[in-house]
Structures are given as structure tokens and as C-alpha cells.
Coordinates of C-alpha atoms in Angstrom, one line a residue:
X233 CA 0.0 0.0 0.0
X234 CA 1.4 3.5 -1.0
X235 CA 1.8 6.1 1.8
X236 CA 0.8 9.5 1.0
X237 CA 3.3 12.3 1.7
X238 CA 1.7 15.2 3.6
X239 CA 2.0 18.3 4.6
X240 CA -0.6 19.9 8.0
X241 CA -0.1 24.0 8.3
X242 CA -1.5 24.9 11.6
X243 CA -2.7 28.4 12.0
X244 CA -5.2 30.7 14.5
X245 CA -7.8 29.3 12.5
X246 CA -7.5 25.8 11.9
X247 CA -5.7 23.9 9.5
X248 CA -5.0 22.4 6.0
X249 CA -3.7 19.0 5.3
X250 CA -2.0 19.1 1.9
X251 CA -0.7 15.7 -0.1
X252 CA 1.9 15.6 -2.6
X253 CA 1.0 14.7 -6.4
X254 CA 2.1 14.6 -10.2
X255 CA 1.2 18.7 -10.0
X256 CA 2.6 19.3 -6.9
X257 CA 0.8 20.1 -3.6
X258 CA -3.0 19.4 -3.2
X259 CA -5.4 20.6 -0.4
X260 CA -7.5 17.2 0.7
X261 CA -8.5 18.0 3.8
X262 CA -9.2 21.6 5.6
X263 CA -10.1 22.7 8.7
X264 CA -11.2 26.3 8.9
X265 CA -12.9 28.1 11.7
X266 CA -15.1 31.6 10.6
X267 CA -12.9 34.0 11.5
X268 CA -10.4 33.1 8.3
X269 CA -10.7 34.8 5.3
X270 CA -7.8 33.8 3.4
X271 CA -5.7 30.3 3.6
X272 CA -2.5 30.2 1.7
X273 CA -0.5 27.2 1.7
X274 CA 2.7 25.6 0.2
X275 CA 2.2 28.1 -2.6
X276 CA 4.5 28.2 -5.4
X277 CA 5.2 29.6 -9.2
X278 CA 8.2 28.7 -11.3
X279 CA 8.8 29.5 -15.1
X280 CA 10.6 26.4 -16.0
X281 CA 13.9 26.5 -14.1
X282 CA 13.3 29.2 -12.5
X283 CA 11.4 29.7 -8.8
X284 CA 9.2 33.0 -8.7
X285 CA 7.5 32.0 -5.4
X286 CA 8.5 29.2 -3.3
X287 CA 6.2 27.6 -0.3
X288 CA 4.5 30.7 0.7
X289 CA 1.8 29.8 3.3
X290 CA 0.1 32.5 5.5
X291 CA -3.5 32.7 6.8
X292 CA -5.5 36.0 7.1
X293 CA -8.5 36.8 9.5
X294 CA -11.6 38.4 8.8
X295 CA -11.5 42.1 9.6
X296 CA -7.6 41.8 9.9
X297 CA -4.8 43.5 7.6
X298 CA -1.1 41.6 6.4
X299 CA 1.2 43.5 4.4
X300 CA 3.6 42.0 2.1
X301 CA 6.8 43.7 1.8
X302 CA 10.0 42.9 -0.7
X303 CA 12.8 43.8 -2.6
X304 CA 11.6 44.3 -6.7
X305 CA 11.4 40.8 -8.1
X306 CA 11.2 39.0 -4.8
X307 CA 7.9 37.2 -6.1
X308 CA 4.8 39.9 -4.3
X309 CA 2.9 40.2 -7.3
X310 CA 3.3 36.8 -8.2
X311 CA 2.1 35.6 -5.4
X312 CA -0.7 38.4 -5.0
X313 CA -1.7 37.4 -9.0
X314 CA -2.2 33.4 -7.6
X315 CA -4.2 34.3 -4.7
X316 CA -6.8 36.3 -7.1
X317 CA -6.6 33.8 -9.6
X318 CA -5.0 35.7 -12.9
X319 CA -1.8 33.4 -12.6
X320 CA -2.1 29.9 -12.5
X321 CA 0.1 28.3 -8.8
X322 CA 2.5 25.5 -9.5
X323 CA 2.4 24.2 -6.2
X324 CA 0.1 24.8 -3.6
X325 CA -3.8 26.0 -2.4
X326 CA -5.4 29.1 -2.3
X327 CA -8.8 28.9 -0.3
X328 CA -10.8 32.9 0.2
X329 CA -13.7 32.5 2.5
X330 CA -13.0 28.5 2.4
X331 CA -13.3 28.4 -1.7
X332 CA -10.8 26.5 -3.7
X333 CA -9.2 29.7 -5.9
X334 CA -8.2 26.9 -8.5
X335 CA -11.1 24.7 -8.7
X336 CA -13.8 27.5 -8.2
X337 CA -12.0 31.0 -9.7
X338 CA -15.2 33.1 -10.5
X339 CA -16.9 31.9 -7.0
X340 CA -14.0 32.8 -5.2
X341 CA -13.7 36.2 -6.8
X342 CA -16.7 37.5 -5.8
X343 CA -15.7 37.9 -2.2
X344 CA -13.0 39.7 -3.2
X345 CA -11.8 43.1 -4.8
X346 CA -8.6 44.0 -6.4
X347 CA -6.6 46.7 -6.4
X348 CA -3.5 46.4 -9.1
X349 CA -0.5 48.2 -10.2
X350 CA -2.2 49.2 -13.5
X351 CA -5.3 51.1 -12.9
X352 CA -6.6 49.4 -16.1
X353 CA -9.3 52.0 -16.5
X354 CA -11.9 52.5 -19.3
X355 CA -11.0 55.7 -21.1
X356 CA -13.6 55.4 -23.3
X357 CA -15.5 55.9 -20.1
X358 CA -16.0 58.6 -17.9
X359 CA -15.8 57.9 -13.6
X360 CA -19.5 56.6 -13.2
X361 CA -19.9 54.7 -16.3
X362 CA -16.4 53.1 -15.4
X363 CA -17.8 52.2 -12.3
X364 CA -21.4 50.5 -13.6
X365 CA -19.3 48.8 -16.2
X366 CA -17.4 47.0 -13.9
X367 CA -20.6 46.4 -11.3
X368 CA -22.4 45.0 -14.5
X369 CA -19.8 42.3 -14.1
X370 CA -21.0 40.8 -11.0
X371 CA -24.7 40.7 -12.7
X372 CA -25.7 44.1 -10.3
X373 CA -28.4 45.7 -12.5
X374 CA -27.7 49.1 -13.8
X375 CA -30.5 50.8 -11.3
X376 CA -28.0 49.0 -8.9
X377 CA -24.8 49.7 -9.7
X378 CA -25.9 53.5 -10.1
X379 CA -26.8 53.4 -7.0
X380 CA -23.9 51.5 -5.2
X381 CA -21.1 53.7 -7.6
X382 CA -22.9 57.1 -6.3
X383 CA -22.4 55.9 -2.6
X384 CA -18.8 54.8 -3.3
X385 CA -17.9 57.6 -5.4
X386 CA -19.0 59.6 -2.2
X387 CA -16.7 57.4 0.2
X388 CA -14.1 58.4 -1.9
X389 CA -14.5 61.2 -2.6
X390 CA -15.1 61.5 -6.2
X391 CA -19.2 61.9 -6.6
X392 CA -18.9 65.4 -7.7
X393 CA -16.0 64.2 -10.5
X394 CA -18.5 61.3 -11.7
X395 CA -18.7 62.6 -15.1
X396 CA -15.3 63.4 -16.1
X397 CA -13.2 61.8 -18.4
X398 CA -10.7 59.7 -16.8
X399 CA -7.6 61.9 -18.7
X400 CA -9.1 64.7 -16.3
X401 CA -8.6 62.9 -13.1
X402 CA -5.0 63.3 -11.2
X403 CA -2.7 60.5 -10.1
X404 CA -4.7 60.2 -6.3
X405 CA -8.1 60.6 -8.1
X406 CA -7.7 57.6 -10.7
X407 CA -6.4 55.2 -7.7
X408 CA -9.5 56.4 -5.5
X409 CA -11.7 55.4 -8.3
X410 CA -10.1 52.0 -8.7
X411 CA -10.5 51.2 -5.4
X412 CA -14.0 52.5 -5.7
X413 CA -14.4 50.0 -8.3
X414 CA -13.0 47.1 -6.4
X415 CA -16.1 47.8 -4.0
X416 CA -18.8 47.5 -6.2
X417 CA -19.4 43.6 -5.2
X418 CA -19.0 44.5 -1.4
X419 CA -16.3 42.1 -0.7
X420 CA -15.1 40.4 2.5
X421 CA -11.2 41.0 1.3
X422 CA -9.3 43.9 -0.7
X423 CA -6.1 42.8 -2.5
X424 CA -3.8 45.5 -3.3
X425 CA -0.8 45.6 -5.3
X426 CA 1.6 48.5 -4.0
X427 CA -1.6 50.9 -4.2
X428 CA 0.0 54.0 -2.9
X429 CA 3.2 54.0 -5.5
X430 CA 3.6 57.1 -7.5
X431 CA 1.4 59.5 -5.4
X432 CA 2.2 62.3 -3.4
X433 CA 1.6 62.9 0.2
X434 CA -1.8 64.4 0.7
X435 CA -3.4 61.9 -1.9
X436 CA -1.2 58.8 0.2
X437 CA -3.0 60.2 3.1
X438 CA -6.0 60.1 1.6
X439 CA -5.8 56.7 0.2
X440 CA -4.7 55.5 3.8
X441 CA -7.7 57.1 5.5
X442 CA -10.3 55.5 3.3
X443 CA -8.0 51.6 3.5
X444 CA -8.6 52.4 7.4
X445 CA -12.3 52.7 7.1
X446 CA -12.7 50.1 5.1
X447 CA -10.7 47.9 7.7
X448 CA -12.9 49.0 10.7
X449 CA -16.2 48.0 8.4
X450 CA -14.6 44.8 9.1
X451 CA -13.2 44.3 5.4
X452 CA -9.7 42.5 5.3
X453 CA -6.7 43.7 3.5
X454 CA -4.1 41.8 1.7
X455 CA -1.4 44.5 0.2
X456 CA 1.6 44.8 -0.9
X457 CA 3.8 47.8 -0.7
X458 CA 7.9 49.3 -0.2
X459 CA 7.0 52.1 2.3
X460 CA 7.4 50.9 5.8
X461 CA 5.3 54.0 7.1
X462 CA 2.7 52.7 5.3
X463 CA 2.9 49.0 6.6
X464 CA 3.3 50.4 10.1
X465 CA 0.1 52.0 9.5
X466 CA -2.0 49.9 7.7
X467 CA -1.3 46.3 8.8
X468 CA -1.1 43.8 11.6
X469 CA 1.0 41.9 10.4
X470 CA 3.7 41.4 7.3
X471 CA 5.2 39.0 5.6
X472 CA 8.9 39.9 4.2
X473 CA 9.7 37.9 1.2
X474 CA 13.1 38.0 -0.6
X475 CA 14.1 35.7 -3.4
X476 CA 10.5 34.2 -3.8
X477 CA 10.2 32.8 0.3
X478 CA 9.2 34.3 3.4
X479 CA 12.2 35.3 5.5
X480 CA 10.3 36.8 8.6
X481 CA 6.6 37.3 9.2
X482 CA 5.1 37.9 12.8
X483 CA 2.9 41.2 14.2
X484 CA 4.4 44.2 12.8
X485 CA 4.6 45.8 15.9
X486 CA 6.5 43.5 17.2
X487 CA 8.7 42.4 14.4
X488 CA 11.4 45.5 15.1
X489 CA 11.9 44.6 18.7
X490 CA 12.4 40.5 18.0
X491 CA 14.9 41.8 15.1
X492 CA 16.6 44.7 16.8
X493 CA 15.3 46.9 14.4
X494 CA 13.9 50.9 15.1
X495 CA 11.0 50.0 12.5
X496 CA 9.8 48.0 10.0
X497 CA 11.9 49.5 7.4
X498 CA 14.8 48.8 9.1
X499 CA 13.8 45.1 9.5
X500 CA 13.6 44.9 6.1
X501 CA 16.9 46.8 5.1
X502 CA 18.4 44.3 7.5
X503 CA 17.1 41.3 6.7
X504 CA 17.5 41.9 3.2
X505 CA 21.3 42.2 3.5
X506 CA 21.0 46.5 2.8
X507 CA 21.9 47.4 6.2
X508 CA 25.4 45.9 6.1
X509 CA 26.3 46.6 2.8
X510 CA 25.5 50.3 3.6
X511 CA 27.8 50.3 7.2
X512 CA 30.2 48.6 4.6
X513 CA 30.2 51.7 2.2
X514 CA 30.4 54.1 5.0
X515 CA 33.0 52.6 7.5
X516 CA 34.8 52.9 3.5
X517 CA 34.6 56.0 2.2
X518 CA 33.3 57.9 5.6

């Protein structure tokens, strides 16, 4: 008789058992209490030879936020991309809201929104119609989703921009409105993919406030982002990444302290082999 190789990750929440096949690492059993939102295990991406995400595994409560911070090309996107189901996983499970992201893609999707690099806007479209277009999606009726986008184009701010052109909105206004967007479906978890990069410090602040009132609504948040004021912020917890695996992850207010670290930047620097290659260059040339 064959023995099966496992695998048991043992979170909070429960836990998954996972058994090893032909494609790699399969969820068969899971044990999942309400209060998780997201389960993550084992996962894992390459591109022939080479390993963009290696044995990732996290679990995410409801109503709780995790950041996910790394060096460019350390895999966060990747690994963001499996987990809302544009890029296929090698090796591993994705479960949101205890649905199979592999096996059950569109289900799964609807308890979540998405927030990505690319704002991937409608030109053609101006702020409101952008916004029914995308609730049409999720089979919301038009009455509907001109309802819902005037109450989230309030939230954020935009209501009295809903009928301009997108080429008329700033940098801050066009990120507001996708993450308007993402909420058209009210979902249970926001994924966003370094949301804040390329905006200035008022709009930042903005963006922030609104991420905070979503959290306290009881949404989750999954991010990922490089500004460690923002991470110290937004989430309780973070998962650093480097080279495609995790190399720390714990509460982020406690993360500094267990490293000897000021903050969570300086955790990262550290851990990510910065810190001593910059006391190298300046025990050097002073």
C-alpha cells in the first residue's frame, strides 16, 4: 500500500492538510474556523527552471490586515496574482472565504476586490460609467450599480467628479476610483498591489484614511507595498519575502523589537542584506 506524503499547516484558524502529487501540492483536507478569510499554503510559481514563489503559506483573518513587503522581483505580485486567480500556482492551495481559488476561480472572486498596479481604467468611459461597467460584471443591475457607484464615489471622494473623463482625473483621483471599483461587489477582502506607489503625500493620506475605514467595516486587506510608514500603519501583520520565500513574518509591531530593528523598514533593510552593505560603504569612504 502507497503512503501519502503530507504536509498539515497549523494556523489561528485551523488547519489544511495538503498531499503531494504529479502537480505538486493538493489541499485534501481543511479545517477552517469563521474568523479566516484567506488560507495560503505551500504556494508556489516557477517558469521552467526558475522559482518566482516558493512555499508561501500564510492565513489571514476576517476584519484583519497583512502586508507583504519585498525587494523588486522577490515574487509579491506573483504571489498576489495566484491568490486572485489571474496566474495559474505551481504548487500549492489558495482557499478565500474557504473556496478552492483553483477549482472554483469566478466563486472565489466574488468575495473579493482587487486593487492592481495598472489602474486598467476605461478611457472610453467617464468615472461613473467606469464604475457601472465594472458592477455590470457581477450581474448588479444598472438601477444598482448607479446606486452603489454614487455611494462609493461619495466614500471616496469623487461623486462630484462622476462625469469626467478619466484623462481629467490626477494621479490620487484615478487610484481612489479603482479602489471605488474594487467595491462595487461589497467584498469580505481587498487585494492591493503596491496601491500608494507614485502618489504624493496628501493623496497617500488620503488613500490611507479611506484603507482604514474600510478595515474598521470589518473588510480585510491583503497588500503589498515598499513604504514601511505605510505598513506600520495599515497592517497587523507582514510577511517579508526576498528571493521568492518568506524570510520573517510575525505582528508588525512586534517584528522591530524581535529583530533589533527601530521600524519595519529597518527590519527589512536588515534582513534583506541593505543594512550591512550600507555600514560597509560608509566605514569605507566615511
Amino acid at each position: 500500500m502507497k503512503t501519502e506524503t503530507t504536509k498539515i499547516y497549523t494556523f489561528e484558524g485551523g488547519e489544511s492538510k495538503y498531499v503531494q502529487t504529479k502537480e505538486g501540492w493538493v489541499a485534501k483536507v481543511r479545517f477552517l474556523e469563521n474568523n479566516v478569510i484567506l488560507d495560503v499554503g505551500g504556494l508556489g510559481k516557477r517558469y521552467g527552471n526558475f522559482t518566482a514563489v516558493k512555499n508561501i503559506s500564510f492565513q489571514l483573518e476576517k476584519g484583519h490586515s497583512l502586508a507583504i513587503l519585498g525587494p523588486n522581483g522577490a515574487g509579491k505580485s506573483t504571489t498576489l496574482k495566484m491568490i486572485y486567480a489571474t496566474t495559474a500556482m505551481t504548487t500549492g492551495h489558495v482557499a478565500i472565504g474557504g473556496i478552492n481559488v483553483e477549482t472554483s476561480p469566478r466563486e472565489a472572486k466574488r468575495h473579493i476586490g482587487v486593487v492592481m498596479q495598472d489602474d486598467l481604467l476605461d478611457t472610453s468611459l467617464n468615472v461613473i460609467e467606469n464604475m457601472i461597467a465594472h458592477a455590470i460584471l457581477f450581474d448588479i443591475s444598472w438601477t444598482a450599480a448607479r446606486k452603489k457607484a454614487d455611494k462609493l464615489l461619495t466614500f471616496v471622494g469623487l461623486f462630484n467628479y462622476k462625469t469626467k473623463e478619466i484623462h481629467e482625473l490626477s494621479g490620487g483621483m484615478r487610484r481612489r476610483l479603482v479602489l471605488a471599483r474594487s467595491l462595487v461587489n461589497d467584498p469580505e477582502l481587498i487585494i492591493l498591489d503596491e496601491p500608494t506607489t507614485g502618489l504624493d503625500i496628501q493623496s497617500r493620506h488620503v488613500f490611507w484614511n479611506r484603507l482604514e475605514q474600510l478595515k474598521k467595516q470589518g473588510v480585510s486587506i491583503l497588500m503589498t507595498s515598499h513604504y514601511g510608514d505605510e505598513i506600520e500603519r495599515l497592517a497587523d501583520d507582514v510577511l517579508i519575502i526576498d528571493h521568492g520565500q518568506v524570510i520573517a513574518s510575525g505582528a508588525t509591531a512586534a517584528l522591530p523589537e524581535k529583530y533589533g530593528y527601530k521600524n519595519i523598514e529597518e527590519v527589512y533593510l536588515g534582513l534583506t542584506g541593505y543594512v550591512e552593505e550600507r555600514d560597509e560603504i560608509e566605514q569605507t569612504f566615511g
